[in-house]
Coordinates of C-alpha atoms in Angstrom, one line a residue:
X1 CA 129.1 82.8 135.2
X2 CA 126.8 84.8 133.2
X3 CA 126.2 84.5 129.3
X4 CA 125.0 87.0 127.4
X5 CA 121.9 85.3 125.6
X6 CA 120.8 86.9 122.2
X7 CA 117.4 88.1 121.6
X8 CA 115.7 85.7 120.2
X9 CA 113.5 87.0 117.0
X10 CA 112.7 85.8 113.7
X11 CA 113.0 88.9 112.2
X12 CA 116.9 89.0 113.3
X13 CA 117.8 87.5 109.8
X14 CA 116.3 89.6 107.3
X15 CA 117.8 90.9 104.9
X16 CA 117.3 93.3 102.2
X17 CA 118.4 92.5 98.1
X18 CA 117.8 94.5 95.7
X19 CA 115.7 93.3 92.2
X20 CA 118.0 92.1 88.9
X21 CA 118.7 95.2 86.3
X22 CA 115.7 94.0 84.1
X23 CA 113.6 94.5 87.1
X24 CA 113.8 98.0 87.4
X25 CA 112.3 101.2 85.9
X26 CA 114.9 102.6 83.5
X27 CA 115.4 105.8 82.2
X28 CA 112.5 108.3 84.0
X29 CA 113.7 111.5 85.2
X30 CA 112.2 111.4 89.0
X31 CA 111.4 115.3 90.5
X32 CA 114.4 117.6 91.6
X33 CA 111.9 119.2 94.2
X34 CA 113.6 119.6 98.1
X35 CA 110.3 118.3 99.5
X36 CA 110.9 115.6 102.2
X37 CA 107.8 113.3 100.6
X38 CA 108.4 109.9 99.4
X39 CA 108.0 110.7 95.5
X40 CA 106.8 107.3 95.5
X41 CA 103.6 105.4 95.5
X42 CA 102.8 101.4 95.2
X43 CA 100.3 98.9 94.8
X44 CA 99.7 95.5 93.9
X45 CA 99.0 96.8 90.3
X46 CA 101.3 99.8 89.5
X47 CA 104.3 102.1 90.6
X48 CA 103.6 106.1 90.6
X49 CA 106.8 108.3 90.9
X50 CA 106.5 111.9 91.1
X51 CA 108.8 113.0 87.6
X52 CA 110.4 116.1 86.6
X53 CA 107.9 118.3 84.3
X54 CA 108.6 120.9 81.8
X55 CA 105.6 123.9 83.5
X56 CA 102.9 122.3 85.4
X57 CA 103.8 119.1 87.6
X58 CA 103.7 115.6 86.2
X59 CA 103.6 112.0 87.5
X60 CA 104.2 108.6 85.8
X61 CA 101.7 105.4 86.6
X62 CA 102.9 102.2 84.9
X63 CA 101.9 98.7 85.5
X64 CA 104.1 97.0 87.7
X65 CA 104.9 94.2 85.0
X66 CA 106.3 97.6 82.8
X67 CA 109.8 97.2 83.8
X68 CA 112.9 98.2 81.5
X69 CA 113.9 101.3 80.1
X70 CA 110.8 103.6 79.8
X71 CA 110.0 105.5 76.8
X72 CA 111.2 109.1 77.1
X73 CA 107.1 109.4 75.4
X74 CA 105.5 107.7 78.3
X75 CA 102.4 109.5 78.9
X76 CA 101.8 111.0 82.2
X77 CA 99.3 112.2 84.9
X78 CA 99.9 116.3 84.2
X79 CA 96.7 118.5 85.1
X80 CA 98.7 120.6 88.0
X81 CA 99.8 123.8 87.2
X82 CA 102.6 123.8 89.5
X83 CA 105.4 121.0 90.3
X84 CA 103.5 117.8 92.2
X85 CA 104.7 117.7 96.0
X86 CA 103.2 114.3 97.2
X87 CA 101.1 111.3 95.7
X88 CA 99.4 108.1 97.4
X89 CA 97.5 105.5 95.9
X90 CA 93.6 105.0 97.4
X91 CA 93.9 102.0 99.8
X92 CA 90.0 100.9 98.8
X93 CA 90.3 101.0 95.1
X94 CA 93.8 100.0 93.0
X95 CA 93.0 102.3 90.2
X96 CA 92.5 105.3 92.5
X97 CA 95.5 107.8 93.0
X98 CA 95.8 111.7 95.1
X99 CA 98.1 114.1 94.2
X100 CA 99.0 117.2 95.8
X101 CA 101.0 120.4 94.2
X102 CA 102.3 123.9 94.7
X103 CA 99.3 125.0 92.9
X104 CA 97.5 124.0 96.2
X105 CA 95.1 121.7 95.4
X106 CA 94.2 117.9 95.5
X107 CA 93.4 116.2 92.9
X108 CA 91.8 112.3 92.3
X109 CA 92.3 110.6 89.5
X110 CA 91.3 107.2 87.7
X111 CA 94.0 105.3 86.3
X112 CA 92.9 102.9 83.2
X113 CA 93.4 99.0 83.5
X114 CA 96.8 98.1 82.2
X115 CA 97.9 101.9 82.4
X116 CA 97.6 105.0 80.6
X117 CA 97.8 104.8 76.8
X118 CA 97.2 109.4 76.6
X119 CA 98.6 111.9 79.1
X120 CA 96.0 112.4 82.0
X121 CA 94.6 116.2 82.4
X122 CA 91.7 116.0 83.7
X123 CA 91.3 114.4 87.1
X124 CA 88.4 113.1 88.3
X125 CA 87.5 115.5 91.3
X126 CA 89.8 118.5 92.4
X127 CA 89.7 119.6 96.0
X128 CA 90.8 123.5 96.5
X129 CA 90.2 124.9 100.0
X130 CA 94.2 125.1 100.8
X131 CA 95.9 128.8 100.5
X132 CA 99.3 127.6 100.1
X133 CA 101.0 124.6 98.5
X134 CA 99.8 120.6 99.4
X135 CA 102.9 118.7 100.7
X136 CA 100.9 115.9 103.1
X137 CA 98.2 113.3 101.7
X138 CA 97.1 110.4 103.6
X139 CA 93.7 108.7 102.4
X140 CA 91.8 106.9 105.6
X141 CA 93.0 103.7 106.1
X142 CA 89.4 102.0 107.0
X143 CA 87.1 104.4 105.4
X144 CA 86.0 104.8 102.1
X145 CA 87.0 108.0 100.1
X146 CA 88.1 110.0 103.2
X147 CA 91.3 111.5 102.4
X148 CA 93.5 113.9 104.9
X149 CA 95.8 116.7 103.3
X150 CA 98.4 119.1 105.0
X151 CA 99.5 122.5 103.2
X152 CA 102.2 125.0 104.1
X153 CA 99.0 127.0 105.2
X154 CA 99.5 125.2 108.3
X155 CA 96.1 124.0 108.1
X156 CA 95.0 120.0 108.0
X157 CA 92.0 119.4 105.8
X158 CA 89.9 116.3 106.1
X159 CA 87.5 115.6 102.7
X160 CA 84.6 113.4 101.9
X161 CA 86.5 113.3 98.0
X162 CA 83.3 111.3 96.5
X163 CA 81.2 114.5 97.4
X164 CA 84.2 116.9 96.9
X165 CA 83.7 118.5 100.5
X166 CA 86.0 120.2 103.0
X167 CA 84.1 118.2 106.4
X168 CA 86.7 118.9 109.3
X169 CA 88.9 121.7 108.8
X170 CA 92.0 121.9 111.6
X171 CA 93.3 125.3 111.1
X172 CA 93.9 126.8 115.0
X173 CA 96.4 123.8 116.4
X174 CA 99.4 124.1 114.2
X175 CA 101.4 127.1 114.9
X176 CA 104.1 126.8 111.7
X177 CA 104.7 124.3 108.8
X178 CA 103.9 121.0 109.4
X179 CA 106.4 118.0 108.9
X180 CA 104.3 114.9 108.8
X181 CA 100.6 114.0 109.3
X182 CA 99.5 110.1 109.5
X183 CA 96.5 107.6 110.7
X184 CA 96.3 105.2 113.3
X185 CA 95.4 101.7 112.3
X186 CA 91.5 101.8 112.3
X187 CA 91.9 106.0 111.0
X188 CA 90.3 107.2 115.1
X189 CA 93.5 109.6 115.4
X190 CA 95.6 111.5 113.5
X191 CA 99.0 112.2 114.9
X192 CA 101.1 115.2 113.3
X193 CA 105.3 116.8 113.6
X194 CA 105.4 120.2 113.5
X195 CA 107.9 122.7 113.2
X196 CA 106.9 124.0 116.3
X197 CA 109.1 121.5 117.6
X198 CA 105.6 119.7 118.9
X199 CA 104.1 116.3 118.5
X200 CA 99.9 116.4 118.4
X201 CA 97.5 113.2 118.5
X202 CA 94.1 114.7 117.6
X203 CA 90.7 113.8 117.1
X204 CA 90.2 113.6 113.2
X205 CA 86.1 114.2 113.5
X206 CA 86.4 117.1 116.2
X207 CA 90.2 118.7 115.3
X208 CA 90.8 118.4 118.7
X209 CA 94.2 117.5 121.0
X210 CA 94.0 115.0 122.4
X211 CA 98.0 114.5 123.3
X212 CA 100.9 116.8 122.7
X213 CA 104.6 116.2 123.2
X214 CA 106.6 119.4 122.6
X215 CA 110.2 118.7 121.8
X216 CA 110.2 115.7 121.1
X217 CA 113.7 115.3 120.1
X218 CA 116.1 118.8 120.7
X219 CA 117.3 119.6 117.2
X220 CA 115.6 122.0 114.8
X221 CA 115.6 119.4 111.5
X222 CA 112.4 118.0 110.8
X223 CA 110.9 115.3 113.2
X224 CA 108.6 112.3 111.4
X225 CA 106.5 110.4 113.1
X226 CA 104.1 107.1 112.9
X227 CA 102.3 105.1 115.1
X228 CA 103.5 101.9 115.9
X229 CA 101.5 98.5 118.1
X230 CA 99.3 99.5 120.6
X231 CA 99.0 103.2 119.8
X232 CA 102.7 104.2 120.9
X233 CA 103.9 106.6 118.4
X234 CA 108.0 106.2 117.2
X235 CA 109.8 109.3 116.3
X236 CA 112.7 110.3 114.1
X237 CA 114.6 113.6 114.7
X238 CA 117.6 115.0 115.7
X239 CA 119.6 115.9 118.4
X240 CA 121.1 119.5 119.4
X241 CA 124.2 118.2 118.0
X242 CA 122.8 117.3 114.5
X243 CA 122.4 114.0 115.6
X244 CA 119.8 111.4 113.9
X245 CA 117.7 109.9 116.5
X246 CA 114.9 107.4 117.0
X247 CA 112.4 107.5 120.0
X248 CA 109.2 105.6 121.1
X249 CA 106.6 107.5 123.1
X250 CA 103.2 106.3 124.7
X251 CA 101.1 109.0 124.1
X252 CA 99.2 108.4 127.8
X253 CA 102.6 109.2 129.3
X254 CA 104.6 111.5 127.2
X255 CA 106.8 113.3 129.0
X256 CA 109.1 110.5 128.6
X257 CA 110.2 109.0 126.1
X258 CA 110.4 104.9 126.1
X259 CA 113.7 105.1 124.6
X260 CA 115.7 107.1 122.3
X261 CA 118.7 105.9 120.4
X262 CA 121.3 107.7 118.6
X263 CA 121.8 106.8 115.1
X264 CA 124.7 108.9 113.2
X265 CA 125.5 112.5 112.1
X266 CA 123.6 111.8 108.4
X267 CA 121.5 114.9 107.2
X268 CA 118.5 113.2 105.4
X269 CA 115.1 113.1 107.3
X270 CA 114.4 109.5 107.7
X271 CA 111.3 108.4 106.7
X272 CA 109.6 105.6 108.9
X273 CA 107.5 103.1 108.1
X274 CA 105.6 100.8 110.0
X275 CA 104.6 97.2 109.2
X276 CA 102.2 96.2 112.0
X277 CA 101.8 92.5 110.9
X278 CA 105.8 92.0 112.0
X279 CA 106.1 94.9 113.9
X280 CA 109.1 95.7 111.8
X281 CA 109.9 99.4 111.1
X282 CA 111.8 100.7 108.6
X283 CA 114.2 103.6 108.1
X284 CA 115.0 105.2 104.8
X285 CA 116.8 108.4 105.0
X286 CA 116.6 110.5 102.2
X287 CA 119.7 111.0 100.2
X288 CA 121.2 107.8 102.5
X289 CA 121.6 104.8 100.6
X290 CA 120.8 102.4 103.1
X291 CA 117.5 101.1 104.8
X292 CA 117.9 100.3 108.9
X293 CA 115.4 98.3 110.4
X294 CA 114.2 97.6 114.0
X295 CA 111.7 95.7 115.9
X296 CA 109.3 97.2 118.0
X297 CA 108.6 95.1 121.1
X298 CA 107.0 95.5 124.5
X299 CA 110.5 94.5 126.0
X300 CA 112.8 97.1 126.7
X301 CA 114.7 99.1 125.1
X302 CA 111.5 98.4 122.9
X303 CA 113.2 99.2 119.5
X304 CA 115.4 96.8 118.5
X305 CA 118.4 97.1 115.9
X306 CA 118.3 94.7 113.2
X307 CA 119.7 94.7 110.6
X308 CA 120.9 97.3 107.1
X309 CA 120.4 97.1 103.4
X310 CA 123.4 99.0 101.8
X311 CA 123.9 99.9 98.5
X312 CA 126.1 102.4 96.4
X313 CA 123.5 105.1 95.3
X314 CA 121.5 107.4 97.3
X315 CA 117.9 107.6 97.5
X316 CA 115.7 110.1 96.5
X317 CA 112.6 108.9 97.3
X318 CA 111.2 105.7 98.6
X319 CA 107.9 103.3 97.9
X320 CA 106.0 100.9 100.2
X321 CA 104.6 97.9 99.0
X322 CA 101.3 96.9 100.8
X323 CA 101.0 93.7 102.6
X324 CA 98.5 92.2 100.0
X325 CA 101.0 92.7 96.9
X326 CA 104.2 90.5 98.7
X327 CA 105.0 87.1 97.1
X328 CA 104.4 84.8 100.2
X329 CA 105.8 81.6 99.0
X330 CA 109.0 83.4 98.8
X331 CA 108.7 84.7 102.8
X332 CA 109.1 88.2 101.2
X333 CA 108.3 90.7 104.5
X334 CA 108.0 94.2 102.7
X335 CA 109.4 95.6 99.4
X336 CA 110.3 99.1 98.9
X337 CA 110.8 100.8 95.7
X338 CA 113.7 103.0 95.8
X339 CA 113.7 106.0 93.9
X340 CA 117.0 107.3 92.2
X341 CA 118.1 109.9 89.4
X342 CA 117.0 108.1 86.8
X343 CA 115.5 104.7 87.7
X344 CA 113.2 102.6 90.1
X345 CA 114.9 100.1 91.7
X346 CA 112.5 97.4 94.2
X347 CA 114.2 96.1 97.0
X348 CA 113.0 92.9 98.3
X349 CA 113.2 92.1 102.5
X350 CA 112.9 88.4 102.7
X351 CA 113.0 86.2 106.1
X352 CA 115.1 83.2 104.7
X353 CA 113.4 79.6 105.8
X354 CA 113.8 76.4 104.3
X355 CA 110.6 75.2 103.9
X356 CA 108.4 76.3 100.4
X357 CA 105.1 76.1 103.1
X358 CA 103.2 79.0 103.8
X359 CA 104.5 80.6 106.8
X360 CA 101.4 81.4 109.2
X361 CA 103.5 83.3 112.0
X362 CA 105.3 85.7 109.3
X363 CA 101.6 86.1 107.5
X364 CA 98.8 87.1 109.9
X365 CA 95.4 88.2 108.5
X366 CA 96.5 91.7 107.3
X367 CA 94.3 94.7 106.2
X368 CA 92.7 94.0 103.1
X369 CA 91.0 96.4 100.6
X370 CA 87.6 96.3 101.8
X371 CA 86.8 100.0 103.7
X372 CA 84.4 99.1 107.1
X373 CA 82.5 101.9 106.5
X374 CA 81.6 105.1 103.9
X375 CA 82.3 108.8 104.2
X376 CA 79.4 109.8 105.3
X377 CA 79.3 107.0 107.9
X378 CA 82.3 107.6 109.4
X379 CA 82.0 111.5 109.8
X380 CA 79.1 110.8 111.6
X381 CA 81.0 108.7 114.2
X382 CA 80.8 105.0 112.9
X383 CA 83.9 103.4 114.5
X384 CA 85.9 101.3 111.3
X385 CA 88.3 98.4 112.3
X386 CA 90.1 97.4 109.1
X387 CA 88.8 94.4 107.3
X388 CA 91.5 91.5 107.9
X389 CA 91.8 89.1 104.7
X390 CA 94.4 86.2 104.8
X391 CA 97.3 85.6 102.8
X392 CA 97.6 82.1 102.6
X393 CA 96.8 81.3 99.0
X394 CA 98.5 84.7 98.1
X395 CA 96.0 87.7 98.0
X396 CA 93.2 87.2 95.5
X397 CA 90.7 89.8 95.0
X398 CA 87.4 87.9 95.6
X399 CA 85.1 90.9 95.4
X400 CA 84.7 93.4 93.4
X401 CA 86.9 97.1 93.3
X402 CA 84.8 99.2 95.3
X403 CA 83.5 101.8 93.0
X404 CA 84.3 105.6 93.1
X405 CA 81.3 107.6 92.5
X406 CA 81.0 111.1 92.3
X407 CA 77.5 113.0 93.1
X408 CA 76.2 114.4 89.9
X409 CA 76.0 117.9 91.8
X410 CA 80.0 118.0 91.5
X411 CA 79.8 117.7 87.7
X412 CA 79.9 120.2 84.7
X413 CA 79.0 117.7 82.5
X414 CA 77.0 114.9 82.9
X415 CA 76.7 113.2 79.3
X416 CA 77.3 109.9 79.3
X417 CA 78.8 108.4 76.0
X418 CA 76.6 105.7 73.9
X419 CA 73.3 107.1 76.1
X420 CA 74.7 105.7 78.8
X421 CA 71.9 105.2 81.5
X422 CA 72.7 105.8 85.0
X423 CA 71.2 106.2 88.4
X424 CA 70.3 109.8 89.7
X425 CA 72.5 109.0 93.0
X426 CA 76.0 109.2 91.4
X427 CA 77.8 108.4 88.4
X428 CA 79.7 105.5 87.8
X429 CA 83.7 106.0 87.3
X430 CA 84.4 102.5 86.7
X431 CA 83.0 102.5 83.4
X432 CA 85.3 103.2 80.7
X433 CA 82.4 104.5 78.4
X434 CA 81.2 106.9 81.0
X435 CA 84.7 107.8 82.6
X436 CA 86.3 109.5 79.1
X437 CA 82.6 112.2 79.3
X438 CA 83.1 112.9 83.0
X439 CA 85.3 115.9 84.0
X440 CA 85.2 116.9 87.9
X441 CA 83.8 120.0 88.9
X442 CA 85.9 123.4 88.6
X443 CA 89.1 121.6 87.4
X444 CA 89.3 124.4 84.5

């Protein structure tokens, strides 16, 4: 007789549970824009949401601890002139946040300690070398102030933001708009979707192909991708028959896929995303209102179903907590913070145990917020594995927030409240004092 034995994992019980009603962000009117972004940026010291704005485009920063109904009088982050498409928080610095518009430009700002207090205008460096509207940002995940953005313009822009320069511009590969744009783990490749029906994995310092898959899944919805352990790249898409679908690819051998699962006949792009600690991935669909999630393995059929979070209302957006800002002691996996109408709502994945003991094989070292290498450093061809810090007491900063500094030449004006002194090499944004006298170059 044969039995059939269940997969063994510890990942099979997760589940998902959403945060009590005084836990969420109340009353903030999140964007009504049909961008397929996740509206939705986290850290281990706030929660950005792209909002709804009245001219211009707007976002709202508050501290994580700001929970409750928010203040119709909230101040915001509001210097673009046109509706705010995408936002991500600097992985190197807390206080550091992108945001990309219709008005096609990128723009870096500094957000105070404990939040803003006075709507934000003026950002701290504004990038402008796009034609068209800035729906993609993706800062390096290793390197310090290297930031990747993706237009309608079909073009992919790579920038060294603390000297405000374009360095690699990849404007010949892409042939139409492109879906999704992403890093590997240690930021050597870039892997894009395209509505070209094509998958790329390029070389970020040359713009080159290095890999393509075209058609990667048959239907003519937008395909996301990420990349996944040991540089194998999972897809969602859909099939000629409207189809949602999931595939895993190795890019050395793409013209077939791993495997490639069927999910339902739902219409939302699902948004992956990856945690390489667990090798858990994640998909939230937007307008679903539920999160699937699978395990990748080297075993086939290599993605694994898990398990769902369900709830009543559909999302609109979605947040990922990095690994640094999870409460350990309560084996808590990932949190997401999903967006709807008119609140936030965090969503906790736990992996129940019994024990209160930190739980080494759920918590390896993880990628901490020290960059392995400068701008400068890298676009010159310095390789950058990420800096691995443990979790085991719970994350504590023990050095300081790597500074963002802008070179002088950037700057209209250079006085420095109080007769500030400061070096010729750059200015200081970490300052309070200095920061409220420093505007970023052509931001008028």
């Amino acid at each position: 007789m044969s039995f059939k034995v269940v997969r063994s994992s510890k990942f099979r019980h997760v589940f998902g549970q959403a945060v009590k009603a005084d836990q969420c962000y109340d009353d903030i009117r999140i964007s009504q824009m049909t961008w397929d972004s996740n509206f939705c940026s986290v850290n281990p010291k706030f929660v950005a949401m792209i909002v709804d704005a009245s001219g211009g485009g707007a976002f709202m920063v508050l501290p994580l601890s700001k929970t409750g109904r928010i203040d119709m009088s909230y101040p915001t982050v509001c210097g673009h002139t046109g509706p705010v498409l995408d936002i991500e928080f600097c992985p190197h610095n807390d206080n550091i946040i992108a945001s990309g518009s219709e008005d096609c430009s990128v723009m870096i700002w500094e957000i105070p300690e404990g939040g803003l207090t006075s709507p934000l205008t003026d950002p701290v460096v504004k990038l402008e070398g796009h034609s068209k509207r800035v729906g993609i940002l993706s800062w390096h995940p290793t390197a310090h102030n290297v930031l990747m953005s993706a237009g309608c313009d079909n073009v992919v822009i790579l920038w060294n933001v603390a000297r405000g320069d374009a360095v690699v511009r990849i404007d010949t590969v892409h042939t139409d708009l492109i879906y999704s744009a992403c890093w590997n783990r240690d930021g050597s490749w870039i892997l894009t979707s395209c509505k070209d029906k094509t998958l790329r994995v390029l070389d970020p310092r040359k713009g080159t192909v290095l890999y393509e898959k075209e058609k990667p899944h048959e239907g003519s919805r937008p395909v996301r991708a990420v990349f996944v352990s040991d540089g194998k790249i999972l897809s969602t898409g859909f099939s000629r028959m409207s189809e949602r679908q999931v595939a895993l690819w190795d890019p050395k051998n793409f013209g077939e896929a791993l495997t490639l699962q069927e999910l339902d006949t739902s219409s939302g792009v699902l948004l992956p995303f990856f945690d390489p600690d667990t090798g858990v991935v994640y998909l939230c669909g937007k307008g679903d209102s539920s999160i699937r999630y699978f395990e990748v393995t080297d075993e086939a059929p290599y993605v694994h179903y898990l398990s769902m979070y369900s709830s009543k209302e559909s999302q609109k957006g979605m947040g990922y907590m990095p690994k640094r800002g999870l409460e350990v002691n309560k084996c808590e996996i990932a949190r997401f913070y999903k967006l709807h109408e008119r609140k936030c709502e965090p969503i906790v994945m736990t992996v129940p145990r019994k024990s209160d003991l930190f739980q080494e094989d759920l918590y390896p070292d993880t990628v901490g917020p020290e960059p392995s290498a400068e701008a400068d450093e890298w676009f010159e061809g310095k390789e950058a594995p990420p800096n691995l810090i443990s979790l085991k007491d719970g994350f504590v900063a023990t050095t300081k927030a790597k500074e963002f500094k802008v070179h002088k030449s950037l700057l209209k004006t250079t006085t420095a409240s109080a007769g500030n002194q400061h070096d010729s090499s750059g200015v200081s944004l970490l300052d309070p004092q200095c920061f409220a006298s420093v505007l970023a170059a052509d931001n008028k």
